Amino acid sequence: MGWPAPDFRLPATDGETYSLSDVAGKNGTLVMFICNHCPYVLAVLDRIKRDATDLLTLGVGVAAICANDATTYPADSFENMNKIAEREAFNFPYLHDETQSVARAYHAVCTPDFFGFNADLKLQYRGRLDASRNTPGPNDLRRDLFQAMRQIAQTGKGPKDQIPSMGCSIKWKAG
């Protein structure tokens, strides 16, 4: 905890290019690694969008990054990222990390993988969205990510106890 958010400059599905400072919020920033085909991501996509909406109202910036190897996993191509972002009406930038350098800098390991930073862009949360797995859990599950990011927005500090996210591994390029 407390390490600084690595900077990036990545193309997004909306045709723009974003850096960390472009997506950072005044009260914190959530950077999440997702993809188009992972059943763990697809199971909670509505909850990710809900939490992103709620976090944006708290002054927390939100961005999602897809770093999977699209050659081996064509469902995660930039073209398909565009399709899912449009179909799902993402209200946050969906960024393409084709070189996987950003995923490596963040030490991302799975999809979904959540990195919650305070206003000073210091890591305060590296946990799960909620207790869902590859199927959505009940609607009344504790919103771990949202609660943690709300605490970070209010205090600058994340919760002491955090449960790691679970999902599909990042699909790394060979070599």
PDB file of C-alpha atoms in Angstrom, residues 61-166:
ATOM      1  CA  GLY A  61     -11.983   9.301 -11.332  1.00  0.00           C
ATOM      2  CA  VAL A  62     -12.503   5.948 -13.023  1.00  0.00           C
ATOM      3  CA  ALA A  63     -10.784   4.219 -15.940  1.00  0.00           C
ATOM      4  CA  ALA A  64     -10.738   0.649 -17.221  1.00  0.00           C
ATOM      5  CA  ILE A  65      -7.846  -0.924 -19.111  1.00  0.00           C
ATOM      6  CA  CYS A  66      -7.778  -4.023 -21.290  1.00  0.00           C
ATOM      7  CA  ALA A  67      -4.273  -5.468 -21.593  1.00  0.00           C
ATOM      8  CA  ASN A  68      -5.015  -8.962 -22.866  1.00  0.00           C
ATOM      9  CA  ASP A  69      -3.191 -10.373 -25.886  1.00  0.00           C
ATOM     10  CA  ALA A  70      -5.747  -9.876 -28.652  1.00  0.00           C
ATOM     11  CA  THR A  71      -3.846 -12.120 -31.060  1.00  0.00           C
ATOM     12  CA  THR A  72      -4.453 -15.137 -28.862  1.00  0.00           C
ATOM     13  CA  TYR A  73      -7.761 -13.813 -27.500  1.00  0.00           C
ATOM     14  CA  PRO A  74      -9.466 -11.956 -30.390  1.00  0.00           C
ATOM     15  CA  ALA A  75     -12.532 -11.260 -28.227  1.00  0.00           C
ATOM     16  CA  ASP A  76     -10.311  -8.713 -26.447  1.00  0.00           C
ATOM     17  CA  SER A  77      -9.308  -6.803 -29.590  1.00  0.00           C
ATOM     18  CA  PHE A  78      -9.597  -3.028 -29.670  1.00  0.00           C
ATOM     19  CA  GLU A  79     -12.445  -3.386 -32.171  1.00  0.00           C
ATOM     20  CA  ASN A  80     -14.339  -5.587 -29.705  1.00  0.00           C
ATOM     21  CA  MET A  81     -13.484  -3.218 -26.853  1.00  0.00           C
ATOM     22  CA  ASN A  82     -15.238  -0.504 -28.865  1.00  0.00           C
ATOM     23  CA  LYS A  83     -18.295  -2.718 -29.303  1.00  0.00           C
ATOM     24  CA  ILE A  84     -18.650  -3.566 -25.619  1.00  0.00           C
ATOM     25  CA  ALA A  85     -18.027   0.027 -24.487  1.00  0.00           C
ATOM     26  CA  GLU A  86     -20.755   1.247 -26.830  1.00  0.00           C
ATOM     27  CA  ARG A  87     -23.202  -1.564 -26.045  1.00  0.00           C
ATOM     28  CA  GLU A  88     -22.717  -1.142 -22.291  1.00  0.00           C
ATOM     29  CA  ALA A  89     -22.618   2.678 -22.448  1.00  0.00           C
ATOM     30  CA  PHE A  90     -19.482   2.952 -20.314  1.00  0.00           C
ATOM     31  CA  ASN A  91     -19.303   6.312 -18.549  1.00  0.00           C
ATOM     32  CA  PHE A  92     -15.556   5.932 -17.995  1.00  0.00           C
ATOM     33  CA  PRO A  93     -12.684   5.617 -20.473  1.00  0.00           C
ATOM     34  CA  TYR A  94     -11.976   2.070 -21.664  1.00  0.00           C
ATOM     35  CA  LEU A  95      -8.294   2.060 -22.521  1.00  0.00           C
ATOM     36  CA  HIS A  96      -6.220  -0.296 -24.656  1.00  0.00           C
ATOM     37  CA  ASP A  97      -2.832  -1.402 -23.318  1.00  0.00           C
ATOM     38  CA  GLU A  98      -1.617  -3.182 -26.440  1.00  0.00           C
ATOM     39  CA  THR A  99       2.011  -3.397 -25.262  1.00  0.00           C
ATOM     40  CA  GLN A 100       0.932  -4.588 -21.808  1.00  0.00           C
ATOM     41  CA  SER A 101       3.449  -2.181 -20.271  1.00  0.00           C
ATOM     42  CA  VAL A 102       0.829  -0.499 -18.088  1.00  0.00           C
ATOM     43  CA  ALA A 103      -0.497  -3.820 -16.778  1.00  0.00           C
ATOM     44  CA  ARG A 104       3.075  -4.800 -15.900  1.00  0.00           C
ATOM     45  CA  ALA A 105       3.733  -1.445 -14.200  1.00  0.00           C
ATOM     46  CA  TYR A 106       0.623  -1.925 -12.058  1.00  0.00           C
ATOM     47  CA  HIS A 107       1.422  -5.601 -11.403  1.00  0.00           C
ATOM     48  CA  ALA A 108      -2.055  -6.507 -12.615  1.00  0.00           C
ATOM     49  CA  VAL A 109      -2.708 -10.229 -12.468  1.00  0.00           C
ATOM     50  CA  CYS A 110      -6.340 -10.848 -13.294  1.00  0.00           C
ATOM     51  CA  THR A 111      -9.542  -9.483 -14.737  1.00  0.00           C
ATOM     52  CA  PRO A 112     -11.103  -7.808 -12.954  1.00  0.00           C
ATOM     53  CA  ASP A 113      -8.249  -6.288 -10.939  1.00  0.00           C
ATOM     54  CA  PHE A 114      -8.954  -3.061  -9.027  1.00  0.00           C
ATOM     55  CA  PHE A 115      -6.448  -0.396  -7.943  1.00  0.00           C
ATOM     56  CA  GLY A 116      -7.826   2.357  -5.736  1.00  0.00           C
ATOM     57  CA  PHE A 117      -5.704   5.477  -5.227  1.00  0.00           C
ATOM     58  CA  ASN A 118      -6.203   8.470  -2.989  1.00  0.00           C
ATOM     59  CA  ALA A 119      -6.091  12.101  -4.140  1.00  0.00           C
ATOM     60  CA  ASP A 120      -2.275  11.964  -3.973  1.00  0.00           C
ATOM     61  CA  LEU A 121      -2.345   8.937  -6.307  1.00  0.00           C
ATOM     62  CA  LYS A 122      -1.018   6.583  -3.630  1.00  0.00           C
ATOM     63  CA  LEU A 123      -2.432   3.043  -3.609  1.00  0.00           C
ATOM     64  CA  GLN A 124      -4.987   2.495  -0.857  1.00  0.00           C
ATOM     65  CA  TYR A 125      -7.106  -0.394  -2.180  1.00  0.00           C
ATOM     66  CA  ARG A 126      -6.264  -3.587  -4.035  1.00  0.00           C
ATOM     67  CA  GLY A 127      -9.340  -5.664  -3.382  1.00  0.00           C
ATOM     68  CA  ARG A 128     -12.445  -7.093  -4.910  1.00  0.00           C
ATOM     69  CA  LEU A 129     -15.632  -5.493  -6.207  1.00  0.00           C
ATOM     70  CA  ASP A 130     -17.806  -7.706  -4.017  1.00  0.00           C
ATOM     71  CA  ALA A 131     -18.114 -11.413  -3.194  1.00  0.00           C
ATOM     72  CA  SER A 132     -19.327 -12.350  -6.697  1.00  0.00           C
ATOM     73  CA  ARG A 133     -17.296 -14.838  -8.665  1.00  0.00           C
ATOM     74  CA  ASN A 134     -17.947 -15.938 -12.245  1.00  0.00           C
ATOM     75  CA  THR A 135     -21.668 -15.538 -11.633  1.00  0.00           C
ATOM     76  CA  PRO A 136     -23.216 -12.495  -9.970  1.00  0.00           C
ATOM     77  CA  GLY A 137     -23.798 -12.832  -6.260  1.00  0.00           C
ATOM     78  CA  PRO A 138     -27.026 -11.710  -4.578  1.00  0.00           C
ATOM     79  CA  ASN A 139     -27.986  -8.070  -5.070  1.00  0.00           C
ATOM     80  CA  ASP A 140     -27.483  -7.313  -1.383  1.00  0.00           C
ATOM     81  CA  LEU A 141     -23.759  -8.193  -1.318  1.00  0.00           C
ATOM     82  CA  ARG A 142     -21.509  -5.731   0.479  1.00  0.00           C
ATOM     83  CA  ARG A 143     -20.035  -3.326  -2.085  1.00  0.00           C
ATOM     84  CA  ASP A 144     -16.391  -3.769  -1.034  1.00  0.00           C
ATOM     85  CA  LEU A 145     -14.888  -1.632  -3.804  1.00  0.00           C
ATOM     86  CA  PHE A 146     -17.401   1.180  -3.488  1.00  0.00           C
ATOM     87  CA  GLN A 147     -17.168   1.271   0.312  1.00  0.00           C
ATOM     88  CA  ALA A 148     -13.350   1.315   0.166  1.00  0.00           C
ATOM     89  CA  MET A 149     -13.230   4.064  -2.460  1.00  0.00           C
ATOM     90  CA  ARG A 150     -15.789   6.135  -0.556  1.00  0.00           C
ATOM     91  CA  GLN A 151     -13.589   5.846   2.537  1.00  0.00           C
ATOM     92  CA  ILE A 152     -10.534   6.834   0.472  1.00  0.00           C
ATOM     93  CA  ALA A 153     -12.397   9.836  -0.970  1.00  0.00           C
ATOM     94  CA  GLN A 154     -13.362  10.962   2.533  1.00  0.00           C
ATOM     95  CA  THR A 155     -10.174  10.181   4.489  1.00  0.00           C
ATOM     96  CA  GLY A 156      -7.359   9.506   1.984  1.00  0.00           C
ATOM     97  CA  LYS A 157      -6.883   6.061   3.529  1.00  0.00           C
ATOM     98  CA  GLY A 158      -8.210   2.676   2.450  1.00  0.00           C
ATOM     99  CA  PRO A 159      -9.591  -0.043   4.691  1.00  0.00           C
ATOM    100  CA  LYS A 160      -7.157  -2.134   6.701  1.00  0.00           C
ATOM    101  CA  ASP A 161      -8.779  -5.422   5.679  1.00  0.00           C
ATOM    102  CA  GLN A 162      -9.043  -6.124   1.954  1.00  0.00           C
ATOM    103  CA  ILE A 163      -9.985  -9.290   0.082  1.00  0.00           C
ATOM    104  CA  PRO A 164      -8.153  -9.733  -3.236  1.00  0.00           C
ATOM    105  CA  SER A 165     -10.085  -9.772  -6.487  1.00  0.00           C
ATOM    106  CA  MET A 166     -10.615 -13.087  -8.256  1.00  0.00           C
TER     107      MET A 166
END
